[in-house]
Tab-separated table of C-alpha atoms in Angstrom:
chain	number	residue	atom	x	y	z
A	15	MET	CA	74.143	98.127	117.558
A	16	THR	CA	75.412	96.375	114.278
A	17	HIS	CA	77.366	97.868	111.574
A	18	ALA	CA	74.277	97.501	109.268
A	19	GLU	CA	72.204	99.511	111.604
A	20	HIS	CA	74.529	102.476	111.560
A	21	LEU	CA	75.052	102.706	107.694
A	22	ASP	CA	73.109	105.625	106.160
A	23	ASP	CA	73.583	104.719	102.558
A	24	GLY	CA	73.388	100.966	102.003
A	25	ALA	CA	75.256	97.825	102.143
A	26	SER	CA	78.807	96.983	101.293
A	27	GLY	CA	80.587	93.942	99.846
A	28	GLU	CA	83.493	91.869	101.053
A	29	GLY	CA	85.823	93.989	103.256
A	30	GLY	CA	83.721	97.072	103.114
A	31	ARG	CA	84.263	97.756	99.520
A	32	VAL	CA	81.515	98.868	97.209
A	33	VAL	CA	79.866	95.922	95.688
A	34	PRO	CA	80.940	95.668	92.083
A	35	PHE	CA	78.444	95.501	89.141
A	36	PRO	CA	79.541	93.132	86.501
A	37	THR	CA	76.179	93.556	84.677
A	38	PRO	CA	75.910	94.095	80.823
A	39	ALA	CA	75.565	97.521	79.735
A	40	GLY	CA	72.042	98.900	80.439
A	41	ALA	CA	70.853	95.797	82.050
A	42	ASP	CA	70.819	97.085	85.720
A	43	GLU	CA	69.451	100.402	86.848
A	44	THR	CA	69.314	99.958	90.649
A	45	PRO	CA	70.960	102.521	92.815
A	46	LEU	CA	74.538	102.132	93.926
A	47	PRO	CA	75.031	100.979	97.485
A	48	VAL	CA	77.414	103.228	99.481
A	49	VAL	CA	79.634	102.780	102.471
A	50	GLY	CA	79.285	106.061	104.266
A	51	PHE	CA	81.571	107.796	106.957
A	52	PRO	CA	81.092	106.228	110.231
A	53	ASN	CA	78.480	107.638	112.681
A	54	LEU	CA	79.371	108.088	116.282
A	55	SER	CA	76.513	106.807	118.330
A	56	PRO	CA	75.342	109.062	121.207
A	57	ALA	CA	75.856	106.116	123.502
A	58	ALA	CA	79.466	106.527	123.083
A	59	LEU	CA	79.290	110.004	124.650
A	60	GLN	CA	78.424	108.658	128.117
A	61	GLY	CA	79.202	110.321	131.352
A	62	THR	CA	82.365	112.260	131.947
A	63	ALA	CA	84.135	111.274	128.835
A	64	GLY	CA	81.162	112.322	126.759
A	65	ARG	CA	80.663	115.453	128.632
A	66	ILE	CA	84.261	116.554	128.131
A	67	VAL	CA	84.072	115.754	124.373
A	68	ARG	CA	80.753	117.728	123.994
A	69	GLU	CA	82.160	120.641	125.885
A	70	VAL	CA	85.422	120.940	123.790
A	71	ALA	CA	84.053	119.928	120.421
A	72	PRO	CA	82.400	123.464	119.489
A	73	THR	CA	85.924	124.997	120.090
A	74	THR	CA	87.845	122.687	117.765
A	75	GLU	CA	87.756	121.202	114.080
A	76	ALA	CA	88.620	117.852	115.421
A	77	HIS	CA	86.050	114.910	115.130
A	78	PRO	CA	84.306	113.983	118.381
A	79	ALA	CA	85.358	110.153	117.798
A	80	ALA	CA	88.921	111.235	117.768
A	81	LEU	CA	88.716	113.335	120.636
A	82	LEU	CA	87.007	110.582	122.679
A	83	ALA	CA	89.438	108.039	121.625
A	84	ILE	CA	92.429	110.078	122.489
A	85	LEU	CA	90.949	111.192	125.717
A	86	LEU	CA	90.153	107.690	126.860
A	87	SER	CA	93.652	106.390	125.703
A	88	THR	CA	95.599	109.342	127.649
A	89	PHE	CA	93.620	108.991	130.721
A	90	GLY	CA	94.088	105.281	130.845
A	91	ALA	CA	97.820	105.783	130.339
A	92	TRP	CA	97.796	108.068	133.405
A	93	ILE	CA	96.159	105.366	135.428
A	94	GLY	CA	98.648	102.902	134.476
A	95	THR	CA	98.333	99.321	136.059
A	96	GLY	CA	97.223	100.597	139.487
A	97	SER	CA	93.439	100.046	138.668
A	98	TYR	CA	92.592	96.985	136.480
A	99	LEU	CA	90.093	94.312	135.437
A	100	TYR	CA	90.960	90.691	136.085
A	101	ARG	CA	89.469	88.575	133.294
A	102	ALA	CA	90.391	85.270	131.634
A	103	ASN	CA	93.167	84.887	134.228
A	104	SER	CA	94.931	88.017	132.949
A	105	VAL	CA	95.248	91.502	134.297
A	106	HIS	CA	93.692	94.117	131.875
A	107	PRO	CA	94.366	97.824	132.930
A	108	GLY	CA	92.764	100.611	130.912
A	109	ARG	CA	95.260	100.225	128.234
A	110	VAL	CA	93.658	101.458	124.983
A	111	TRP	CA	95.831	102.115	121.765
A	112	PRO	CA	93.783	104.128	119.253
A	113	LEU	CA	95.073	104.561	115.570
A	114	ILE	CA	93.403	107.601	114.205
A	115	THR	CA	92.804	107.428	110.702
A	116	GLY	CA	92.134	110.292	108.327
A	117	ARG	CA	93.164	111.945	105.083
A	118	THR	CA	96.218	114.478	105.192
A	119	SER	CA	93.963	117.327	104.014
A	120	ASP	CA	91.089	116.987	106.296
A	121	GLY	CA	91.780	114.180	108.790
A	122	ALA	CA	92.298	116.601	111.786
A	123	LYS	CA	94.284	113.991	113.480
A	124	GLY	CA	96.773	116.150	115.035
A	125	THR	CA	94.117	118.684	115.903
A	126	ALA	CA	92.387	116.228	118.157
A	127	GLN	CA	95.647	115.143	119.459
A	128	ALA	CA	96.538	118.758	120.399
A	129	VAL	CA	93.199	119.288	122.157
A	130	ILE	CA	93.609	116.360	124.601
A	131	GLU	CA	97.360	117.063	125.141
A	132	ARG	CA	96.519	120.697	126.190
A	133	LEU	CA	94.221	119.386	128.949
A	134	PHE	CA	96.658	116.894	130.259
A	135	ARG	CA	99.423	119.441	130.239
A	136	GLU	CA	97.515	121.415	132.820
A	137	VAL	CA	96.975	118.174	134.761
A	138	ALA	CA	100.669	117.652	134.793
A	139	LYS	CA	101.273	120.969	136.456
A	140	THR	CA	99.759	119.672	139.664
A	141	SER	CA	100.744	116.048	139.431
A	142	GLU	CA	103.372	114.382	141.765
A	143	TRP	CA	103.713	111.561	139.017
A	144	PRO	CA	103.320	113.257	135.500
A	145	LEU	CA	103.086	110.777	132.709
A	146	LYS	CA	106.224	110.426	130.560
A	147	THR	CA	105.409	110.962	126.911
A	148	VAL	CA	107.639	110.381	123.975
A	149	ARG	CA	107.057	110.908	120.203
A	150	GLY	CA	107.969	108.320	117.674
A	151	LEU	CA	108.783	104.599	117.501
A	152	SER	CA	112.092	103.296	115.991
A	153	SER	CA	112.696	99.977	117.343
A	154	GLY	CA	111.757	97.402	119.789
A	155	GLU	CA	114.866	97.986	121.739
A	156	GLY	CA	114.317	101.757	121.851
A	157	LEU	CA	110.788	101.344	123.369
A	158	ILE	CA	112.160	98.922	125.911
A	159	GLU	CA	114.788	101.547	126.922
A	160	GLN	CA	112.049	104.073	127.753
A	161	VAL	CA	110.753	101.819	130.510
A	162	ALA	CA	113.874	99.665	131.067
A	163	ASP	CA	114.742	98.279	134.716
A	164	GLU	CA	117.350	100.468	136.485
A	165	LYS	CA	120.671	99.317	137.554
A	166	ASP	CA	122.341	100.439	140.767
A	167	ASP	CA	125.797	101.745	139.844
A	168	ASP	CA	127.275	100.627	143.235
A	169	THR	CA	125.749	97.280	143.773
A	170	GLY	CA	124.859	96.390	140.176
A	171	GLU	CA	121.476	95.341	141.278
A	172	ILE	CA	118.677	95.641	138.809
A	173	THR	CA	115.217	96.671	140.041
A	174	PRO	CA	112.111	97.768	138.267
A	175	ARG	CA	111.254	101.591	137.800
A	176	THR	CA	109.012	103.036	140.388
A	177	ASP	CA	107.062	104.532	137.586
A	178	ARG	CA	106.733	102.252	134.509
A	179	ARG	CA	104.109	104.253	132.647
A	180	LEU	CA	104.866	105.527	129.129
A	181	LEU	CA	102.625	107.081	126.509
A	182	VAL	CA	103.990	107.007	122.928
A	183	VAL	CA	102.410	109.244	120.267
A	184	GLU	CA	103.449	108.361	116.656
A	185	GLU	CA	102.080	110.707	114.328
A	186	GLU	CA	103.541	108.742	111.214
A	187	TYR	CA	102.329	105.358	111.970
A	188	ALA	CA	103.031	104.416	108.377
A	189	LYS	CA	106.688	104.465	109.419
A	190	VAL	CA	105.987	101.847	112.167
A	191	LEU	CA	104.263	99.578	109.624
A	192	ALA	CA	107.233	99.973	107.420
A	193	GLN	CA	109.542	98.852	110.220
A	194	PHE	CA	107.476	95.733	110.702
A	195	GLU	CA	108.357	94.587	107.145
A	196	ARG	CA	112.167	94.762	107.753
A	197	SER	CA	113.928	91.416	108.486
A	198	GLY	CA	115.101	91.287	112.063
A	199	ASN	CA	113.113	94.097	113.305
A	200	THR	CA	111.570	93.418	116.873
A	201	LEU	CA	109.353	96.500	117.127
A	202	SER	CA	106.199	94.460	115.932
A	203	MET	CA	106.731	91.642	118.643
A	204	THR	CA	107.692	94.292	121.251
A	205	LEU	CA	104.365	96.234	120.712
A	206	ARG	CA	102.237	93.129	120.903
A	207	GLU	CA	103.823	92.066	124.180
A	208	ALA	CA	103.715	95.712	125.420
A	209	TRP	CA	99.770	95.592	124.716
A	210	ASP	CA	99.487	92.334	126.535
A	211	GLY	CA	101.309	93.641	129.528
A	212	LYS	CA	104.203	91.134	129.372
A	213	ASN	CA	107.812	91.783	130.647
A	214	LEU	CA	109.871	93.110	127.832
A	215	GLN	CA	113.542	92.119	126.951
A	216	SER	CA	115.794	93.033	124.139
A	217	VAL	CA	117.282	89.994	122.717
A	218	THR	CA	119.770	91.514	120.125
A	219	ARG	CA	122.297	92.964	122.575
A	220	SER	CA	125.086	91.264	124.499
A	221	ASN	CA	123.757	92.884	127.669
A	222	PRO	CA	120.029	92.325	127.340
A	223	VAL	CA	117.873	95.109	128.697
A	224	THR	CA	114.649	94.183	130.375
A	225	ALA	CA	111.430	96.229	131.505
A	226	THR	CA	109.436	94.477	134.227
A	227	ASP	CA	105.629	94.978	134.143
A	228	PRO	CA	105.723	98.008	131.857
A	229	SER	CA	102.531	100.119	131.312
A	230	ILE	CA	102.952	101.394	127.728
A	231	THR	CA	100.222	103.066	125.765
A	232	VAL	CA	100.454	103.911	121.908
A	233	ILE	CA	98.531	106.551	120.033
A	234	GLY	CA	99.148	106.349	116.250
A	235	HIS	CA	98.003	108.566	113.316
A	236	VAL	CA	97.800	107.312	109.791
A	237	THR	CA	96.091	108.068	106.416
A	238	PRO	CA	93.755	105.513	105.158
A	239	ARG	CA	95.980	104.902	101.977
A	240	GLU	CA	99.282	104.513	104.145
A	241	LEU	CA	97.387	102.038	106.375
A	242	ARG	CA	96.037	99.836	103.532
A	243	GLU	CA	99.405	99.853	101.537
A	244	ARG	CA	101.394	98.926	104.549
A	245	MET	CA	98.871	96.374	105.955
A	246	THR	CA	100.570	93.124	105.320
A	247	SER	CA	98.766	89.648	105.964
A	248	ALA	CA	101.319	88.920	108.754
A	249	GLU	CA	100.457	92.122	110.750
A	250	VAL	CA	96.683	91.759	110.207
A	251	PHE	CA	96.431	88.021	111.033
A	252	GLY	CA	99.246	87.914	113.362
A	253	GLY	CA	97.818	90.634	115.743
A	254	GLY	CA	100.027	93.651	115.046
A	255	LEU	CA	97.099	95.835	113.988
A	256	ASN	CA	94.213	94.254	115.770
A	257	ARG	CA	95.510	95.496	119.073
A	258	MET	CA	94.775	98.974	117.761
A	259	LEU	CA	91.433	100.734	117.991
A	260	ILE	CA	91.097	102.059	114.408
A	261	VAL	CA	89.048	105.367	114.417
A	262	ALA	CA	88.089	107.265	111.523
A	263	SER	CA	88.716	111.099	111.802
A	264	ARG	CA	87.919	114.120	109.552
A	265	ARG	CA	87.527	117.877	110.146
A	266	THR	CA	84.041	118.659	111.474
A	267	GLN	CA	83.951	122.564	110.971
A	268	LEU	CA	86.215	125.331	109.884
A	269	LEU	CA	87.534	127.686	112.584
A	270	PRO	CA	89.876	130.341	110.903
A	271	GLU	CA	90.167	132.273	114.023
A	272	GLY	CA	92.203	129.508	115.765
A	273	GLY	CA	89.966	126.867	117.370
A	274	ASN	CA	91.597	127.242	120.690
A	275	LEU	CA	90.207	125.957	123.995
A	276	PRO	CA	89.353	128.768	126.335
A	277	ASP	CA	91.673	129.025	129.394
A	278	GLY	CA	88.845	128.594	131.706
A	279	MET	CA	87.464	125.551	130.192
A	280	VAL	CA	91.126	124.002	130.262
A	281	ALA	CA	91.458	124.836	133.906
A	282	ASP	CA	87.996	123.389	135.010
A	283	LEU	CA	88.326	120.090	132.877
A	284	ALA	CA	91.878	119.615	134.006
A	285	GLY	CA	91.020	120.007	137.570
A	286	GLN	CA	88.390	117.295	137.096
A	287	LEU	CA	90.690	115.008	135.495
A	288	ALA	CA	93.381	115.540	138.034
A	289	ASP	CA	90.839	114.698	140.834
A	290	ARG	CA	89.824	111.502	139.337
A	291	LEU	CA	93.585	110.498	138.803
A	292	ARG	CA	94.352	111.149	142.527
A	293	LYS	CA	91.337	109.292	143.679
A	294	LEU	CA	91.268	106.244	141.355
A	295	SER	CA	94.713	105.372	140.208
A	296	SER	CA	95.357	102.632	142.810
A	297	LEU	CA	92.142	100.751	143.216
A	298	GLY	CA	93.616	97.441	142.474
A	299	GLU	CA	91.120	95.068	140.791
A	300	VAL	CA	88.092	96.883	139.684
A	301	PRO	CA	84.833	94.663	139.521
A	302	PHE	CA	81.782	94.559	137.354
A	303	THR	CA	78.558	95.411	138.892
A	304	PRO	CA	75.666	92.845	138.709
A	305	ALA	CA	74.129	95.113	135.918
A	306	ALA	CA	77.519	94.934	134.025
A	307	ILE	CA	77.569	91.234	134.267
A	308	GLU	CA	74.190	90.998	132.844
A	309	ALA	CA	74.908	93.775	130.021
A	310	TRP	CA	78.150	91.905	129.220
A	311	GLU	CA	76.644	88.428	128.320
A	312	PRO	CA	74.899	89.547	125.031
A	313	ILE	CA	77.842	91.758	123.969
A	314	TYR	CA	80.178	88.801	124.456
A	315	ARG	CA	78.039	86.452	122.609
A	316	ASP	CA	77.757	88.820	119.569
A	317	LEU	CA	81.483	89.331	119.467
A	318	ALA	CA	82.107	85.623	119.752
A	319	ARG	CA	79.917	84.606	116.936
A	320	PRO	CA	81.694	82.988	113.835
A	321	ARG	CA	82.369	85.404	111.092
A	322	PRO	CA	83.855	84.923	107.535
A	323	ASP	CA	87.674	84.884	107.315
A	324	GLY	CA	89.250	88.078	105.906
A	325	PRO	CA	90.964	91.203	106.961
A	326	VAL	CA	88.140	92.958	108.322
A	327	THR	CA	87.239	90.125	110.731
A	328	ALA	CA	91.050	89.882	111.711
A	329	LEU	CA	91.188	93.531	112.522
A	330	LEU	CA	88.142	93.202	114.714
A	331	ALA	CA	89.260	90.032	116.381
A	332	ARG	CA	90.135	91.570	119.864
A	333	GLY	CA	86.802	93.162	120.687
A	334	ARG	CA	86.256	90.715	123.680
A	335	PRO	CA	89.243	92.259	125.680
A	336	MET	CA	89.167	95.726	124.156
A	337	ILE	CA	85.557	96.566	125.139
A	338	PRO	CA	86.023	95.726	128.836
A	339	ARG	CA	89.329	97.768	128.918
A	340	ILE	CA	87.561	100.735	127.425
A	341	ALA	CA	84.674	100.313	129.653
A	342	LEU	CA	87.057	100.470	132.661
A	343	VAL	CA	88.308	103.806	131.467
A	344	TYR	CA	84.808	105.136	131.128
A	345	ALA	CA	84.019	104.065	134.664
A	346	LEU	CA	87.241	105.588	136.146
A	347	LEU	CA	86.576	108.871	134.443
A	348	ASP	CA	83.191	108.885	135.970
A	349	GLY	CA	84.855	108.317	139.451
A	350	SER	CA	83.337	105.061	139.706
A	351	GLN	CA	85.012	102.139	141.521
A	352	ALA	CA	83.241	99.542	139.584
A	353	VAL	CA	82.325	99.074	135.809
A	354	ASP	CA	78.598	99.370	135.410
A	355	ALA	CA	76.358	98.490	132.453
A	356	GLU	CA	76.346	102.137	131.136
A	357	HIS	CA	80.133	101.931	130.914
A	358	LEU	CA	80.053	98.587	128.860
A	359	GLN	CA	77.230	100.055	126.651
A	360	ALA	CA	79.420	103.169	125.838
A	361	ALA	CA	82.456	101.098	125.087
A	362	ARG	CA	80.354	98.763	122.749
A	363	ALA	CA	79.188	101.993	121.056
A	364	LEU	CA	82.705	103.219	120.399
A	365	TRP	CA	83.583	99.567	119.226
A	366	ALA	CA	80.838	100.000	116.779
A	367	TYR	CA	82.475	103.128	115.447
A	368	THR	CA	85.661	101.165	115.004
A	369	GLU	CA	83.739	98.409	113.103
A	370	GLU	CA	82.354	101.123	110.773
A	371	SER	CA	85.793	102.648	110.436
A	372	ILE	CA	87.377	99.487	109.203
A	373	HIS	CA	84.524	99.105	106.606
A	374	TRP	CA	84.943	102.637	105.529
A	375	LEU	CA	88.647	102.056	105.325
A	376	TYR	CA	88.347	99.693	102.517
A	377	GLY	CA	86.430	102.180	100.525
A	378	GLN	CA	88.535	105.178	99.922
A	379	LEU	CA	89.453	107.386	96.908
A	380	ASP	CA	93.130	106.903	96.210
A	381	ASP	CA	93.658	107.801	92.554
A	382	GLN	CA	93.027	111.642	92.304
A	383	GLU	CA	93.698	111.801	88.538
A	384	GLU	CA	91.066	109.253	87.889
A	385	VAL	CA	88.638	110.793	90.124
A	386	GLU	CA	89.151	114.116	88.535
A	387	ARG	CA	88.636	112.645	85.009
A	388	LEU	CA	85.475	111.053	86.155
A	389	MET	CA	84.049	114.215	87.678
A	390	ALA	CA	84.986	116.085	84.471
A	391	TRP	CA	82.939	113.535	82.557
A	392	LEU	CA	80.034	113.869	84.862
A	393	ALA	CA	80.242	117.727	84.753
A	394	GLU	CA	79.894	117.596	80.993
A	395	ALA	CA	76.415	116.376	81.282
A	396	GLY	CA	75.254	119.008	83.606
A	397	GLU	CA	71.965	118.548	85.514
A	398	THR	CA	71.111	115.723	83.133
A	399	GLY	CA	73.752	113.456	84.665
A	400	ARG	CA	74.962	110.140	83.420
A	401	GLY	CA	73.242	106.935	83.450
A	402	LYS	CA	74.576	103.480	84.296
A	403	SER	CA	74.397	102.421	80.651
A	404	GLU	CA	76.581	105.389	79.712
A	405	VAL	CA	79.199	104.275	82.282
A	406	TYR	CA	79.230	100.768	80.952
A	407	ASN	CA	79.331	101.919	77.318
A	408	ASP	CA	81.927	104.658	77.665
A	409	PHE	CA	84.422	103.099	80.289
A	410	ALA	CA	84.294	99.506	79.104
A	411	LYS	CA	86.084	100.639	75.813
A	412	ARG	CA	89.360	100.925	78.075
A	413	HIS	CA	89.316	97.427	79.520
A	414	LYS	CA	86.800	94.963	80.969
A	415	LYS	CA	86.847	96.176	84.498
A	416	ALA	CA	87.029	99.930	83.842
A	417	ALA	CA	83.203	100.277	84.098
A	418	GLU	CA	83.029	98.464	87.421
A	419	GLN	CA	85.906	100.473	88.857
A	420	ALA	CA	84.205	103.785	87.590
A	421	LEU	CA	80.932	102.590	89.333
A	422	GLU	CA	83.003	101.977	92.536
A	423	THR	CA	84.365	105.483	92.426
A	424	ILE	CA	80.963	107.051	91.743
A	425	ALA	CA	79.576	105.333	94.684
A	426	LEU	CA	82.436	106.748	96.764
A	427	LEU	CA	81.695	110.325	95.400
A	428	ILE	CA	78.035	109.797	96.396
A	429	ARG	CA	79.085	108.875	99.825
A	430	ASP	CA	81.210	112.076	100.172
A	431	GLY	CA	78.369	114.315	98.890
A	432	ILE	CA	80.208	115.233	95.582
A	433	VAL	CA	77.675	113.277	93.297
A	434	THR	CA	73.955	112.561	93.872
A	435	GLN	CA	72.100	109.678	92.287
A	436	GLU	CA	68.483	109.848	91.145
A	437	THR	CA	65.977	107.360	89.895
A	438	ARG	CA	64.060	108.854	87.028
A	439	THR	CA	61.124	107.391	85.100
A	440	GLY	CA	60.101	108.030	81.515
A	441	ARG	CA	58.349	106.274	78.775
A	442	GLY	CA	60.551	103.125	79.444
A	443	ARG	CA	61.650	101.642	82.677
A	444	PRO	CA	63.285	103.728	85.497
A	445	SER	CA	66.793	104.677	85.071
A	446	THR	CA	69.516	105.608	87.597
A	447	ARG	CA	71.400	108.976	86.886
A	448	PHE	CA	74.580	110.373	88.476
A	449	ILE	CA	74.825	114.129	88.824
A	450	LEU	CA	77.860	116.097	89.847
A	451	ARG	CA	76.799	118.657	92.462
A	452	PRO	CA	77.379	122.329	91.464
A	453	GLN	CA	79.623	122.934	94.617
A	454	ALA	CA	81.221	119.448	94.747
A	455	ARG	CA	84.233	119.900	96.842
A	456	GLN	CA	83.098	120.648	100.409
A	457	PRO	CA	85.521	120.364	103.427
A	458	CYS	CA	83.270	119.256	106.242
A	459	GLY	CA	80.560	116.595	106.728
A	460	ARG	CA	78.606	114.812	104.102
A	461	SER	CA	77.115	118.035	102.641
A	462	GLY	CA	79.792	120.417	103.572
A	463	SER	CA	78.255	121.638	106.699
A	464	ALA	CA	79.824	121.162	110.182
A	465	GLU	CA	79.064	117.702	111.721
A	466	LYS	CA	77.048	117.954	114.978
A	467	VAL	CA	78.298	116.286	118.049
A	468	PRO	CA	75.602	113.548	119.058
A	469	GLU	CA	73.300	114.815	121.845
A	470	GLN	CA	73.805	113.434	125.360
A	471	PRO	CA	72.472	109.879	125.541
A	472	PRO	CA	69.124	109.532	127.526
């Protein structure tokens, strides 16, 4: 499914931003196109992964897409490199690195993280090999230390660790992006090599530390504004960010009573996850079924088609290795020893959500003071609203681009359900009017109601 097929509210311009309207005052009355919040396709909620998300979603304020991405990532981290795909002469385990992107006020990033962590804490109680989890990334050397080869104190012999799995949860990923910008910092290169599954070595010490065949998974949290502000060209085009699965997140409902998972649900789901891990962590190479090979060909061709240069294209450049990795985790969660067509289709649906998340990322409301002024200006007009001509006439007095910027902001307010636009007809030609909703600030969904989890796919 393409990005255009998912959008509810119209097309977007370069980089996903709202298309500017440099038209003279009153000359254009067409409705504004809007980039809406991403829609998670029911196809992404396939099999066991989808069933778990649908089961826990009513008990939490977290967004289903964030729950799904963190679930897949954490399960893949637990599996490690014992079960993998072999593609393009390289080993690809179920290594999925989500970057959960949402506003501080209602992104529910930590909420989604807490839900999945609770399930796996229960898994750890019965596991002989619980997954090592750390919080925070400071330096490349510090990351390597966590999975470094071990030295025998008596013989001096250096051998790889028996368990080289590591899950890193960085709830302030903006700090990581800031580290990337520092001269001499090795964190960016270390993370790239870790995602690729390469051996790691610190190069800034007199006694270099090495990590042989590490299995590192990173889950990051960031706000849209932090991500855009810290996103340097070097990191976008050099691959520091396009190894992350960018997933838009927001609160889906209000649960003042707590939003806790029932103990019985935790025990049941954790038992299922532990069973899958015991049986499927050491399969070696996992094949594609004939149906999966057939399903992959059109997906691959679509991902390989030429696209215009720019940050959006750069951030989506690794779809071809990412989708099979995601499909592998779907398959292992299903208890399958092979990747089937349904697993690839689910992975493609989640990738489509990432595509939409990146387009949405480039159309966010950052200047709150300007937003408040614009909303007050719309409120003064009441139910009559303001027309496009009024926007041009009133805002162009400040500077040339002020009207275009005001229209971009109005389009984002329409997207968020704060403003509506209507086409009205009278004696003259039709006109587009912008009306502030009486109850403008709603915390959940497009219109303030709880978002529904997509139904189970057919």
